[in-house]
Structure formats: structure tokens, C-alpha cells
Short mmCIF file of C-alpha atoms in Angstrom, two decimals:
data_model
loop_
_atom_site.label_atom_id
_atom_site.label_comp_id
_atom_site.label_asym_id
_atom_site.label_seq_id
_atom_site.Cartn_x
_atom_site.Cartn_y
_atom_site.Cartn_z
CA MET C 87 160.09 89.68 51.08
CA GLU C 88 160.45 86.24 52.13
CA TYR C 89 161.50 83.94 49.43
CA ASN C 90 163.62 81.20 50.98
CA ASP C 91 162.03 77.63 50.41
CA ILE C 92 164.54 75.35 52.32
CA SER C 93 167.13 76.12 54.95
CA ARG C 94 170.88 76.82 54.12
CA ARG C 95 171.51 73.76 56.32
CA GLU C 96 169.37 71.63 54.05
CA ILE C 97 171.03 72.99 51.11
CA LEU C 98 174.47 72.36 52.48
CA ALA C 99 173.53 68.73 53.13
CA ALA C 100 172.70 68.58 49.37
CA THR C 101 176.33 69.08 48.27
CA GLY C 102 178.01 66.60 50.60
CA THR C 103 181.80 66.19 50.59
CA ALA C 104 182.06 64.20 47.30
CA ILE C 105 181.64 65.84 43.99
CA PRO C 106 178.02 65.32 43.36
CA VAL C 107 176.40 64.70 40.09
CA GLY C 108 175.06 68.31 40.28
CA LEU C 109 178.46 70.03 40.36
CA ALA C 110 180.15 69.22 37.22
CA GLY C 111 183.43 67.35 38.05
CA CYS C 112 186.32 66.29 36.10
CA SER C 113 184.60 63.80 33.72
CA ASP C 114 184.21 66.48 31.10
CA GLY C 115 186.68 65.49 28.36
CA SER C 116 189.80 66.66 30.09
CA ASP C 117 192.31 65.27 32.45
CA ALA C 118 192.39 66.06 36.10
CA SER C 119 196.16 65.80 36.24
CA GLY C 120 197.40 65.84 39.75
CA ASP C 121 194.06 64.58 41.30
CA SER C 122 194.10 61.17 39.94
CA THR C 123 196.42 58.22 39.18
CA ASP C 124 196.33 56.50 35.84
CA THR C 125 194.62 53.37 36.72
CA SER C 126 194.75 51.74 33.36
CA SER C 127 196.65 48.32 33.76
CA SER C 128 197.45 45.42 31.88
CA ASP C 129 194.36 43.52 33.59
CA SER C 130 192.26 45.93 31.63
CA ALA C 131 193.14 44.20 28.39
CA ASP C 132 191.69 40.82 29.75
CA THR C 133 188.12 41.98 28.89
CA GLY C 134 186.49 38.56 29.25
CA ASN C 135 184.73 38.87 25.91
CA THR C 136 183.32 35.80 24.19
CA ALA C 137 183.36 35.81 20.43
CA ALA C 138 179.91 36.15 18.91
CA ASP C 139 178.81 33.31 16.70
CA GLU C 140 178.58 33.68 12.96
CA SER C 141 174.95 35.19 13.25
CA GLY C 142 176.23 38.06 15.13
CA SER C 143 174.78 37.09 18.54
CA SER C 144 176.32 38.66 21.43
CA GLU C 145 175.16 35.94 24.08
CA GLY C 146 178.01 35.46 26.51
CA ALA C 147 179.81 38.76 25.57
CA THR C 148 180.91 41.15 28.31
CA PHE C 149 180.48 44.97 27.40
CA ASN C 150 183.68 46.76 28.47
CA VAL C 151 183.43 50.46 29.48
CA GLY C 152 186.51 52.73 30.10
CA GLN C 153 185.58 55.20 32.62
CA ALA C 154 187.11 58.56 33.00
CA LEU C 155 187.25 58.23 36.80
CA GLN C 156 186.77 55.51 39.30
CA PRO C 157 183.74 54.96 41.29
CA THR C 158 183.92 55.05 45.12
CA ARG C 159 180.39 54.08 46.39
CA PHE C 160 177.14 52.46 45.20
CA ASP C 161 174.54 53.51 47.60
CA PRO C 162 172.04 55.86 45.72
CA ILE C 163 170.60 57.08 49.14
CA LEU C 164 174.05 58.78 49.59
CA GLN C 165 174.06 60.61 46.29
CA TYR C 166 176.21 59.54 43.27
CA SER C 167 179.06 61.30 41.85
CA ASN C 168 179.08 60.78 38.03
CA PRO C 169 181.52 57.81 37.98
CA ASP C 170 179.27 56.19 40.73
CA ALA C 171 176.05 56.80 38.52
CA LEU C 172 177.63 55.27 35.54
CA VAL C 173 177.56 51.86 37.41
CA GLY C 174 174.64 52.34 39.80
CA ASN C 175 172.06 53.18 37.06
CA ARG C 176 172.59 49.83 35.48
CA VAL C 177 172.03 48.18 39.06
CA PHE C 178 168.99 50.08 40.40
CA SER C 179 165.47 50.45 39.02
CA LYS C 180 163.33 53.80 39.49
CA LEU C 181 159.71 54.68 39.55
CA TYR C 182 160.26 56.74 36.42
CA THR C 183 163.25 57.21 33.88
CA TYR C 184 163.70 59.29 30.84
CA THR C 185 162.48 58.87 27.23
CA GLU C 186 165.16 59.42 24.52
CA GLY C 187 164.59 63.05 25.42
CA THR C 188 163.99 64.86 28.67
CA GLU C 189 160.43 63.64 29.29
CA THR C 190 159.90 61.11 32.03
CA THR C 191 158.16 57.68 31.31
CA THR C 192 157.31 54.73 33.56
CA ASP C 193 159.91 52.09 34.84
CA LEU C 194 158.69 50.56 38.07
CA ALA C 195 155.64 52.61 37.90
CA THR C 196 152.42 51.48 35.95
CA ALA C 197 151.11 54.91 35.11
CA ALA C 198 151.75 58.58 35.40
CA PRO C 199 151.41 59.95 38.90
CA GLU C 200 147.98 60.94 39.96
CA ILE C 201 148.53 64.49 41.22
CA THR C 202 145.88 66.19 43.35
CA ARG C 203 145.69 68.51 46.22
CA GLU C 204 146.79 71.67 44.39
CA ASN C 205 149.76 69.86 42.99
CA THR C 206 151.13 68.72 46.32
CA ARG C 207 149.89 65.08 46.24
CA TYR C 208 151.45 62.43 43.97
CA VAL C 209 150.00 59.02 44.04
CA VAL C 210 152.12 56.50 42.17
CA PRO C 211 151.02 52.87 41.40
CA ILE C 212 153.89 50.40 41.08
CA LYS C 213 154.32 47.05 39.37
CA GLU C 214 153.30 43.77 41.35
CA ASP C 215 155.71 41.32 39.82
CA VAL C 216 159.10 43.06 40.60
CA THR C 217 161.79 41.36 42.78
CA PHE C 218 165.16 42.68 43.74
CA HIS C 219 168.33 40.51 42.81
CA ASN C 220 168.06 38.61 46.07
CA GLY C 221 164.64 37.29 45.31
CA ASP C 222 162.92 39.80 47.69
CA PRO C 223 159.73 41.36 46.46
CA LEU C 224 159.86 45.00 45.65
CA THR C 225 156.90 46.91 47.52
CA ALA C 226 155.74 50.26 48.35
CA GLU C 227 157.43 50.06 51.58
CA ASP C 228 160.73 50.02 49.77
CA VAL C 229 159.83 53.00 47.75
CA VAL C 230 158.89 55.03 50.73
CA TYR C 231 162.11 54.03 52.42
CA SER C 232 164.20 55.10 49.42
CA PHE C 233 162.70 58.66 49.32
CA LEU C 234 162.70 59.28 53.07
CA ALA C 235 165.98 57.80 54.17
CA PRO C 236 168.05 60.63 52.51
CA ILE C 237 166.08 63.16 54.73
CA GLU C 238 166.25 61.15 57.96
CA GLU C 239 169.81 60.31 57.59
CA GLU C 240 170.74 63.74 56.46
CA THR C 241 172.56 62.46 53.43
CA PRO C 242 173.56 64.65 50.44
CA LEU C 243 170.32 64.39 48.83
CA SER C 244 168.32 65.70 51.97
CA GLY C 245 168.27 69.12 50.53
CA ILE C 246 166.45 68.49 47.53
CA PHE C 247 164.31 65.62 48.84
CA SER C 248 163.14 67.94 51.64
CA VAL C 249 160.21 68.97 49.55
CA ILE C 250 158.51 65.77 50.64
CA ASP C 251 156.43 66.22 53.77
CA THR C 252 155.31 62.53 53.97
CA ALA C 253 155.64 59.48 51.91
CA THR C 254 153.11 56.53 52.58
CA ALA C 255 152.56 53.09 51.54
CA VAL C 256 148.80 53.17 50.77
CA ASP C 257 149.10 49.30 50.06
CA ASP C 258 151.87 47.03 48.96
CA TYR C 259 151.80 48.49 45.40
CA THR C 260 150.67 52.22 45.89
CA VAL C 261 152.75 55.12 47.09
CA GLN C 262 151.49 58.55 48.13
CA PHE C 263 153.91 61.48 48.40
CA ASP C 264 152.56 64.77 50.08
CA LEU C 265 154.89 67.78 49.39
CA ASN C 266 155.41 70.83 51.44
CA TYR C 267 154.56 73.15 48.54
CA PRO C 268 154.04 72.35 44.87
CA PHE C 269 157.43 71.68 43.46
CA ALA C 270 157.78 71.74 39.49
CA MET C 271 160.67 69.52 39.28
CA PHE C 272 159.28 66.72 41.36
CA ASP C 273 158.72 64.49 38.34
CA ASP C 274 162.44 64.54 37.97
CA LEU C 275 163.05 63.45 41.54
CA LEU C 276 160.81 60.47 41.02
CA THR C 277 163.66 59.09 38.75
CA HIS C 278 165.62 58.27 42.04
CA GLN C 279 166.71 54.71 42.52
CA ILE C 280 164.82 52.28 44.70
CA VAL C 281 166.58 50.20 47.16
CA PRO C 282 165.46 47.32 49.21
CA LYS C 283 164.96 48.58 52.81
CA ALA C 284 165.63 45.42 54.67
CA VAL C 285 168.95 44.65 53.00
CA ARG C 286 170.24 48.27 53.35
CA GLU C 287 169.05 48.58 57.02
CA ASP C 288 170.79 45.20 57.77
CA ASP C 289 174.36 46.49 56.65
CA PRO C 290 174.56 49.92 55.18
CA GLU C 291 178.30 49.73 54.78
CA ALA C 292 178.23 46.47 52.86
CA PHE C 293 175.39 47.92 50.71
CA ASN C 294 177.42 50.69 49.75
CA THR C 295 180.96 49.30 49.04
CA GLU C 296 180.45 45.45 48.80
CA GLN C 297 177.17 44.25 47.67
CA PRO C 298 174.65 46.78 46.32
CA ILE C 299 171.43 45.05 45.43
CA GLY C 300 168.85 46.58 43.19
CA SER C 301 166.14 45.45 40.68
CA GLY C 302 167.75 46.74 37.50
CA PRO C 303 168.73 44.65 34.42
CA PHE C 304 172.20 44.00 35.75
CA GLN C 305 173.38 42.69 39.16
CA PHE C 306 176.59 43.53 40.91
CA VAL C 307 179.28 40.87 40.92
CA ASP C 308 182.52 42.16 42.20
CA TRP C 309 184.69 45.33 42.36
CA GLU C 310 188.32 46.17 43.06
CA GLU C 311 189.21 49.75 43.86
CA ASN C 312 191.19 51.49 41.09
CA SER C 313 190.79 48.34 38.97
CA PHE C 314 187.29 47.46 37.77
CA VAL C 315 183.53 46.90 38.48
CA GLU C 316 181.81 43.95 37.29
CA LEU C 317 178.27 43.36 36.56
CA GLU C 318 176.25 40.53 35.13
CA ARG C 319 173.07 40.38 33.34
CA TRP C 320 170.34 39.41 35.52
CA ASP C 321 168.36 36.79 33.68
CA ASP C 322 165.23 37.18 36.00
CA TYR C 323 164.93 40.72 35.13
CA TRP C 324 161.07 41.73 35.38
CA GLY C 325 161.21 44.30 32.57
CA ASP C 326 159.78 43.65 28.99
CA THR C 327 163.35 43.04 27.58
CA THR C 328 166.60 41.58 28.96
CA PRO C 329 169.90 42.87 28.09
CA ASN C 330 171.45 41.14 25.03
CA VAL C 331 175.11 41.41 26.58
CA SER C 332 175.78 39.09 29.36
CA GLY C 333 177.68 41.49 31.57
CA VAL C 334 179.46 44.95 31.91
CA ARG C 335 182.87 45.54 33.11
CA PHE C 336 183.84 49.26 34.02
CA VAL C 337 187.61 49.88 34.19
CA PRO C 338 188.70 53.46 35.29
CA ILE C 339 191.28 54.76 33.09
CA THR C 340 191.87 58.35 34.11
CA GLU C 341 194.55 59.23 31.44
CA SER C 342 192.72 60.07 28.11
CA THR C 343 195.24 59.14 25.78
CA THR C 344 195.34 55.78 27.39
CA ARG C 345 191.45 55.34 27.12
CA VAL C 346 191.80 56.30 23.45
CA THR C 347 194.35 53.75 22.83
CA GLU C 348 192.37 51.02 24.51
CA LEU C 349 189.47 51.66 22.42
CA GLU C 350 191.60 51.48 19.22
CA THR C 351 193.10 48.30 20.45
CA GLY C 352 189.58 46.69 21.23
CA SER C 353 190.35 46.39 24.82
CA GLN C 354 187.34 48.63 25.60
CA ASP C 355 184.03 48.61 23.74
CA ILE C 356 183.32 52.21 24.74
CA ILE C 357 185.16 54.98 26.45
CA GLU C 358 183.83 57.81 28.46
CA THR C 359 184.47 61.50 27.49
CA ILE C 360 186.69 62.43 24.45
CA PRO C 361 188.75 65.53 24.98
CA PRO C 362 189.22 68.05 22.33
CA LYS C 363 192.58 67.32 21.56
CA LEU C 364 191.78 63.49 20.85
CA TRP C 365 188.48 64.05 19.18
CA SER C 366 189.76 63.86 15.56
CA THR C 367 191.79 60.88 16.51
CA VAL C 368 188.78 58.81 17.61
CA GLU C 369 186.69 60.19 14.47
CA GLY C 370 189.56 58.94 12.36
CA MET C 371 189.59 55.40 13.73
CA GLU C 372 188.75 52.61 11.23
CA ASN C 373 187.21 50.53 14.12
CA ALA C 374 185.52 53.05 16.11
CA ASP C 375 183.87 56.48 16.16
CA VAL C 376 182.43 59.14 18.50
CA SER C 377 178.77 59.19 19.64
CA SER C 378 177.69 62.36 21.26
CA VAL C 379 174.83 64.61 22.23
CA GLU C 380 174.70 67.94 23.88
CA SER C 381 174.49 67.40 27.62
CA ILE C 382 172.10 68.83 30.31
CA GLY C 383 175.00 70.92 31.57
CA TYR C 384 176.42 74.60 32.00
CA PHE C 385 179.99 75.78 32.56
CA TYR C 386 180.36 79.36 33.49
CA VAL C 387 182.52 82.27 34.91
CA ALA C 388 181.15 83.73 38.03
CA PHE C 389 181.84 86.81 39.89
CA ASN C 390 182.18 87.59 43.62
CA MET C 391 179.42 89.99 44.08
CA ASN C 392 179.87 90.15 47.90
CA GLU C 393 183.34 91.78 48.14
CA GLY C 394 185.98 93.48 45.99
CA PRO C 395 186.04 95.32 42.75
CA THR C 396 183.77 92.79 40.99
CA THR C 397 180.75 93.88 43.10
CA ASP C 398 180.56 96.81 40.65
CA LEU C 399 178.89 96.07 37.37
CA LYS C 400 181.38 98.29 35.50
CA VAL C 401 184.19 96.14 36.48
CA ARG C 402 182.25 93.02 35.45
CA GLU C 403 181.41 94.64 32.11
CA ALA C 404 185.17 95.65 31.66
CA ILE C 405 186.21 92.09 32.25
CA ASP C 406 183.80 90.86 29.60
CA TYR C 407 185.31 93.40 27.21
CA SER C 408 188.91 92.36 28.03
CA PHE C 409 188.73 88.94 26.13
CA SER C 410 186.68 87.12 23.72
CA MET C 411 184.77 84.00 25.17
CA ASP C 412 183.90 82.93 21.48
CA ASP C 413 187.60 82.65 20.75
CA ALA C 414 188.34 80.72 24.07
CA VAL C 415 185.71 78.23 23.62
CA GLU C 416 186.65 77.57 19.88
CA ARG C 417 190.33 77.13 20.85
CA PHE C 418 190.03 75.03 24.10
CA ILE C 419 186.54 73.32 24.14
CA GLU C 420 185.35 72.56 20.65
CA PRO C 421 184.70 70.05 19.45
CA SER C 422 184.07 68.39 22.69
CA GLY C 423 181.71 71.01 23.64
CA LEU C 424 180.12 74.17 22.21
CA ARG C 425 179.47 77.80 23.23
CA GLN C 426 176.83 78.55 25.63
CA TYR C 427 175.04 81.92 26.12
CA SER C 428 172.83 81.32 28.98
CA PRO C 429 172.47 79.15 32.11
CA MET C 430 170.08 76.82 30.19
CA PRO C 431 171.49 73.85 28.35
CA GLY C 432 170.70 73.58 24.61
CA PRO C 433 168.09 70.63 25.27
CA ILE C 434 166.28 72.84 27.74
CA ASN C 435 166.24 75.65 25.59
CA GLU C 436 164.94 73.39 22.74
CA ASP C 437 162.21 72.07 24.95
CA TRP C 438 161.17 75.39 26.41
CA GLY C 439 161.73 77.48 23.58
CA PHE C 440 163.68 80.11 25.33
CA PRO C 441 165.04 83.34 23.39
CA VAL C 442 168.48 82.14 22.88
CA ASP C 443 168.98 84.42 19.77
CA GLN C 444 168.24 87.57 22.12
CA TRP C 445 170.78 86.16 24.77
CA THR C 446 173.38 85.63 22.31
CA ASP C 447 173.57 89.46 21.70
CA ILE C 448 174.12 90.21 25.41
CA PRO C 449 178.00 89.26 25.76
CA ASN C 450 180.43 92.11 24.74
CA ASP C 451 182.84 91.77 21.87
CA LYS C 452 186.54 92.15 22.79
CA ASP C 453 187.60 95.85 23.19
CA ILE C 454 190.32 96.72 25.32
CA GLU C 455 189.74 100.50 25.27
CA GLN C 456 186.34 100.10 26.48
CA ALA C 457 187.56 97.97 29.31
CA GLN C 458 190.28 100.34 30.33
CA GLN C 459 187.61 103.05 30.35
CA LEU C 460 185.23 101.12 32.52
CA PHE C 461 187.99 100.14 35.01
CA SER C 462 188.82 103.80 35.15
CA GLU C 463 185.20 104.87 35.89
CA ALA C 464 184.87 102.19 38.55
CA ASP C 465 188.03 103.67 40.12
CA VAL C 466 189.67 100.36 40.40
CA PRO C 467 192.94 100.56 42.33
CA SER C 468 196.11 100.36 39.90
CA ASP C 469 197.67 97.79 41.96
CA TRP C 470 194.45 95.44 41.91
CA ASN C 471 195.32 91.75 41.13
CA CYS C 472 192.42 89.83 40.08
CA LYS C 473 192.27 86.47 41.75
CA ILE C 474 190.65 83.71 39.40
CA ILE C 475 190.30 80.12 40.84
CA VAL C 476 189.66 77.14 38.69
CA PRO C 477 189.20 73.36 39.57
CA PRO C 478 191.64 70.60 38.52
CA ASP C 479 190.76 70.72 34.95
CA ASP C 480 192.70 72.04 31.86
CA ASN C 481 189.81 73.38 29.82
CA ARG C 482 188.42 75.48 32.66
CA GLU C 483 192.02 76.43 33.56
CA ASN C 484 192.31 77.70 29.99
CA ILE C 485 189.17 79.70 30.22
CA GLY C 486 190.52 81.49 33.25
CA VAL C 487 193.96 82.14 31.68
CA SER C 488 192.12 83.81 28.78
CA ILE C 489 190.41 86.03 31.17
CA ALA C 490 193.51 86.78 33.21
CA ASN C 491 195.40 87.53 29.96
CA GLY C 492 192.69 89.99 28.95
CA ILE C 493 192.77 91.92 32.27
CA LYS C 494 196.44 92.07 31.94
CA GLU C 495 196.22 93.49 28.35
CA ALA C 496 193.66 96.08 29.94
CA GLY C 497 196.52 97.15 32.45
CA TYR C 498 195.75 95.16 35.62
CA ASP C 499 197.23 92.24 37.19
CA ALA C 500 195.39 88.86 37.23
CA ASN C 501 196.40 85.27 38.25
CA VAL C 502 195.03 82.06 37.95
CA GLN C 503 194.97 79.41 40.84
CA ARG C 504 194.27 75.74 40.13
CA LEU C 505 193.01 74.15 43.16
CA ASP C 506 192.20 70.50 43.88
CA TRP C 507 188.47 69.85 44.39
CA GLY C 508 188.36 69.79 48.15
CA THR C 509 190.06 73.29 48.40
CA MET C 510 188.13 74.69 45.48
CA LEU C 511 184.72 73.69 47.00
CA SER C 512 185.68 75.07 50.42
CA GLN C 513 187.01 78.44 48.81
CA ALA C 514 184.79 79.22 46.02
CA TYR C 515 181.62 80.00 47.92
CA THR C 516 182.94 81.99 50.89
CA GLY C 517 182.18 85.47 49.34
CA ASN C 518 185.60 86.52 50.44
CA ALA C 519 187.72 88.63 48.00
CA ASP C 520 190.77 87.30 49.43
CA ASP C 521 189.71 83.81 48.35
CA TYR C 522 188.52 84.87 44.73
CA ASN C 523 187.26 87.61 42.51
CA ILE C 524 186.16 84.98 39.73
CA TYR C 525 185.63 81.29 39.84
CA VAL C 526 185.09 78.88 36.92
CA LEU C 527 182.73 75.92 37.50
CA GLY C 528 179.83 74.04 36.18
CA TRP C 529 176.46 72.36 37.02
CA VAL C 530 175.25 69.02 35.58
CA ARG C 531 171.95 67.27 36.69
CA TYR C 532 168.23 67.46 36.10
CA PRO C 533 166.68 68.71 32.97
CA ASP C 534 164.65 71.36 34.53
CA PRO C 535 165.44 75.05 34.68
CA ASP C 536 164.93 75.14 38.43
CA ASP C 537 168.05 73.03 39.08
CA PHE C 538 170.22 75.52 37.44
CA MET C 539 168.55 78.64 38.46
CA TYR C 540 167.88 78.03 42.13
CA ASN C 541 171.19 76.41 42.86
CA LEU C 542 173.50 78.83 40.94
CA PHE C 543 171.58 82.27 41.55
CA HIS C 544 169.22 82.06 44.48
CA ILE C 545 170.53 83.98 47.44
CA ASP C 546 169.46 81.02 49.67
CA ALA C 547 172.13 78.86 47.86
CA ALA C 548 174.83 81.49 48.36
CA GLY C 549 177.64 80.00 50.21
CA VAL C 550 176.53 76.47 49.52
CA ASN C 551 176.23 75.88 45.72
CA GLN C 552 177.34 79.22 44.44
CA GLY C 553 179.53 82.18 45.74
CA VAL C 554 178.10 85.16 43.66
CA TYR C 555 175.92 86.39 46.44
CA TYR C 556 173.72 88.12 43.99
CA GLU C 557 170.93 90.21 45.60
CA ASN C 558 168.16 91.27 43.37
CA GLU C 559 164.68 90.68 45.05
CA GLU C 560 162.72 90.67 41.68
CA VAL C 561 164.82 87.99 40.40
CA MET C 562 164.70 85.94 43.59
CA THR C 563 160.92 86.05 43.41
CA GLN C 564 160.89 84.95 39.93
CA ILE C 565 162.98 82.00 40.55
CA SER C 566 161.15 80.94 43.86
CA GLU C 567 157.58 81.53 42.05
CA ALA C 568 158.73 79.49 39.04
CA ARG C 569 159.88 76.57 41.03
CA ARG C 570 156.45 76.44 42.72
CA SER C 571 154.39 76.80 39.47
CA VAL C 572 153.42 73.80 37.53
CA ASP C 573 152.27 76.02 34.52
CA GLN C 574 155.17 75.84 31.92
CA ALA C 575 154.05 78.92 30.06
CA GLU C 576 154.12 80.93 33.37
CA ARG C 577 157.55 79.29 34.38
CA LYS C 578 159.09 80.12 31.08
CA GLU C 579 158.03 83.74 31.34
CA LEU C 580 159.45 83.97 34.87
CA TYR C 581 162.87 82.25 33.89
CA THR C 582 163.12 84.32 30.77
CA ASN C 583 162.82 87.57 32.61
CA ALA C 584 165.20 86.44 35.40
CA ILE C 585 167.89 85.11 32.91
CA THR C 586 167.70 88.34 30.90
CA THR C 587 168.35 90.46 34.12
CA LEU C 588 171.17 88.04 35.35
CA LEU C 589 172.86 88.25 31.84
CA GLU C 590 172.72 92.09 31.76
CA ASP C 591 173.90 92.29 35.20
CA LYS C 592 176.92 89.96 34.33
CA VAL C 593 176.46 87.68 37.41
CA HIS C 594 177.86 84.80 35.25
CA LEU C 595 179.61 85.05 31.89
CA PRO C 596 178.17 81.79 30.44
CA ALA C 597 180.98 79.85 28.75
CA PHE C 598 180.28 76.50 27.19
CA ASN C 599 178.55 73.02 27.57
CA TYR C 600 180.06 69.67 27.08
CA LYS C 601 178.72 66.95 24.81
CA ASN C 602 178.10 63.72 26.31
CA ALA C 603 180.57 61.90 24.23
CA TYR C 604 181.60 58.22 24.03
CA GLY C 605 184.12 56.67 21.79
CA VAL C 606 182.39 53.51 20.48
CA SER C 607 183.72 50.39 18.77
CA SER C 608 182.41 49.54 15.57
CA ARG C 609 181.42 46.12 16.87
CA VAL C 610 178.96 47.75 19.32
CA GLN C 611 175.50 47.88 17.97
CA ASP C 612 172.40 49.91 18.97
CA PHE C 613 174.33 52.17 21.56
CA SER C 614 172.61 55.37 22.29
CA VAL C 615 174.02 58.56 24.15
CA HIS C 616 171.41 60.65 26.37
CA PRO C 617 171.67 64.22 27.18
CA VAL C 618 171.05 63.63 30.95
CA SER C 619 174.76 62.56 31.88
CA PRO C 620 174.29 60.35 34.94
CA ILE C 621 171.98 57.84 33.14
CA ASN C 622 174.60 56.99 30.46
CA PRO C 623 175.53 54.54 29.07
CA ARG C 624 171.99 53.27 28.32
CA LEU C 625 172.35 49.59 27.62
CA VAL C 626 168.65 48.52 27.53
CA THR C 627 165.65 50.55 27.21
CA ASP C 628 162.27 50.52 25.37
CA TYR C 629 164.09 52.01 22.37
CA ASN C 630 167.62 50.25 22.50
CA ASN C 631 169.34 47.11 23.52
CA VAL C 632 173.25 47.09 23.08
CA SER C 633 174.73 44.13 21.51
CA LEU C 634 178.39 43.15 20.34
#
């Protein structure tokens, strides 16, 4: 049976060489020691804040954000990493954005898309009074360019955007998208940022690293690598509400203790990510607190089902019996995150009504005798050494060590290798047992089940976005049919059946999910954290407008 939707080459393009938003990187509440330098400096204390007047007005105040990692590029056509998105989503507008939850609502668009031709044609009307920061009008031509450029230039977004057959400017303020097939997640793709065609084509490199121009509520002013990014309020913003704060200054502070200290001293108004060991410290501050919500994310233990002993279900069952994931998450992840029992994040489970209680019963309780028996039944060689690879992240390394200790307790050797991101991404998906038997990674992106199911389990993504190489024709068909259906009830049934099989086959051992967590100064008003990580921090929306 044929169930591939896009080529492996197209999927490969979707990952790129950077750590994309989809693949969960290091901005997860722990330090990436060895990968980054502590970029906090004495300059970061010079916040540029102007004292509010006696009425509490924040006119003239700069909003200071302590980032966990530094941004490296600002062109959304090339795909953002999480640090890039933190900045870029303040600068660029989109056709649609997210509500307080995971539903989409209009931004540049004036109405929901008109969907026809058996769910393969989307016609989107856009506002007529929008200009970019340089004064140029934003038209349908810019929208068409923003969606086709990733495909034509084969940027990291080309894989997921390749569902678009054609995009056409019907007139100056109407865009028509024709898809190669119905794609249930296309509403989420319509949250892509819109760039000015003429400016980007004139000098793509400058647009990416020197002077990105968008149509969002803040415009780019300056940046210095490893030091800061400075944005200022765009007073000619076309939206219904202009920001209360006069600007935003992002400072990369990779060492978590330093971030927390700068929050406490008032150098930063908010800081990104609160690691477990410092959560109570921030909660206990007199002048700050933690603001958090469960993210659209999934962190997991994956088995090599292509080569080696872990191709045998009995071995995977034995490993699940050899340690307690509940204990590991409680010890190393909470309160920055929470236990997860399926590939679906909590907000998606809530929106879709998935049977989480049923899935919670599938993991094994720790039972070393049962693990030893299963290892024996699988005829695992006595000299087998289980190779577990993890990224440069303390929390995921601790999960790997917990597994290794359990395997050793059951009578076999195991070792955990902590790899830099480049090595991790080149090694974790090979399917070669010499490279790994187990890897620990995560996925964070769109609030739709397809983004998790297709990229992490479908055989067409093996070697690209995942290294499990799981082959089950029924599950592959369920995943493919669900991504092409626009009937949520039908999709829910397909995903429920597929996930249940995946969990019973121990393709992954679901581990945990992080909270999108910010340390927030008490002088910050109307701040809101969103479950979709890349759109944070939300500074001005139809339901909030941050002030100091």
C-alpha cells in the first residue's frame, strides 16, 4: 500500500541544519552546559527603562526579556529556532494567529478562509490598510511570496509547505491557495509570518541578519550578537491596539542562575524558562513570580526498531519494566514539567478529548524480575551494552541515566552518551545500532496531532525527523488518512487507534512535557503565557496588552 505524502528529500529540507521550532531544543528549563557561553554581561543591567509616572503609565518604558538562548537569524522564510521566534513574532504579522487557546483567529485576514474544492482551495481576504515598517503597502503579492519562497528556495520549511500546489493573488487583497491534497493542519500553516517581497528580494542576507522589516506591533532597531536585540513600538501599527510599552530588549542569558538573579534584581522584567532546581526560588521572590501553562510539546524515549535487540518487543517491554518513568519525572522534571503518557500534549488532549486515562494504564510499573525474564526470553546476549544517546540537556540526560541504571539492575550494561546538537541530529536517526539503541528527544510546534504523529512515527519521516523505523501498515495508513481528513471525529478515532497501538508496541516511552514558564516581575501587568511556545511572549493581542 502506498502511504507516502511527501518525499524524504522534502521532509529533510524541513529539518534544516539549525534546531528548528519543531525539534525541541535546549530552551526547556535546563542549561545546555558545554554548548553555550554565559552571555549575561554588565550591559544587561542597563535596561533603558524609564520610570512610570504616578498614574502607573508605562509610556516610554522598555520591556526587558532574559532569553535562555541567543537568536541567530530573523528571516521567517528560513524557519525559526525558538530563540529566533521569540523576537521575530513581535516583528512580523500573519494571516491568522492563535486565540488564548489553540484555535486560530484573524490577524491580517479579515475573515476565516473560504474553503472549497473538497477542502483543497482556501481563499483568504486580507486587510487593505496595512503597511510594512518601511511604509510599503502589504498586498496579496507579499502573502503569496511568503508562502512560496520556502518551497522555491528549498528552505527548511519547504517540506511542510510543499502541500501547497499554487498560491495566487486574485487581486491586491485576496489570496487563493490550492493544495495538492486536503491537509487538516493547513489552518495552522496560515499562521506563517508575512514578509515584504521587494525588500527581502533586494538583499536577503541583510533582511535575515541586519534589518528585518515586518508589519507587526514592534519594529527592529538593532542587535549585537551574544548581547542584545532591540525593538521599538511601531506607532503607525495598523492593528486595533498599539503596545503599551515603548520597546522590547532581548538579552541572551544562557546560565539559568544568572537569569533568575537578573529577574530578582530588576534587570529583567521577565525571564524565559525556569529550571526545576530554581522554580521554588522564583516562586518565593517578593518582587516576582512564575507564570506558566502546559506547552504544546512532547518529550520521549525512542527505541531503534531497525537494528539491534530493541527491535524485539520483549526487550522494549523489559526496559520499561526496569525503571520507573514516574519516579524519574518527579525527581528531575517537576515542577517545570509534568508526566506525559502519550504523544499528545495536554492542551491537545483537552481539545480533542483523547482517552488519556486509558493510555495512563499502559506503562509498566518497575519490576526487575519481570525485566530479567523478558530479557532472557528474547535471548539478549549477556555482553550486550545498551547505548543511550541524549542531547546537551541535563534533564533528558537524567532520564537516560535512570533507564541505564534500571538496565544495569536487570543484569546488562548500559551507557549514556551526551552529544552536542549537531552530532545528536546526525546520529539519532540513522537506524544503526552502533549509533544508538535508545535516544531521548522532544518535539514542540503546531497544536495539531498530525505534527506529532507524522513527524515522529510515520515511516516516511524515518531517518529525517525520527529514528525508530517503526513499520506497521495499519498505523501508517491511520496517520496518513487522519492528516488528509477534515472531519475531527474521524481524525480522533484514527489517532486514538494509532496511538494505542504505538503505546502497546512500546515504540516510544512517553516521558514528560514542559510548561511554558516565565519568571515575571511584579511590576509587569497583563502578561499572559500561551501553550504554543514560539508565539510567546504575547505582548499585545485582543485579550492582553503588557505594561510596566
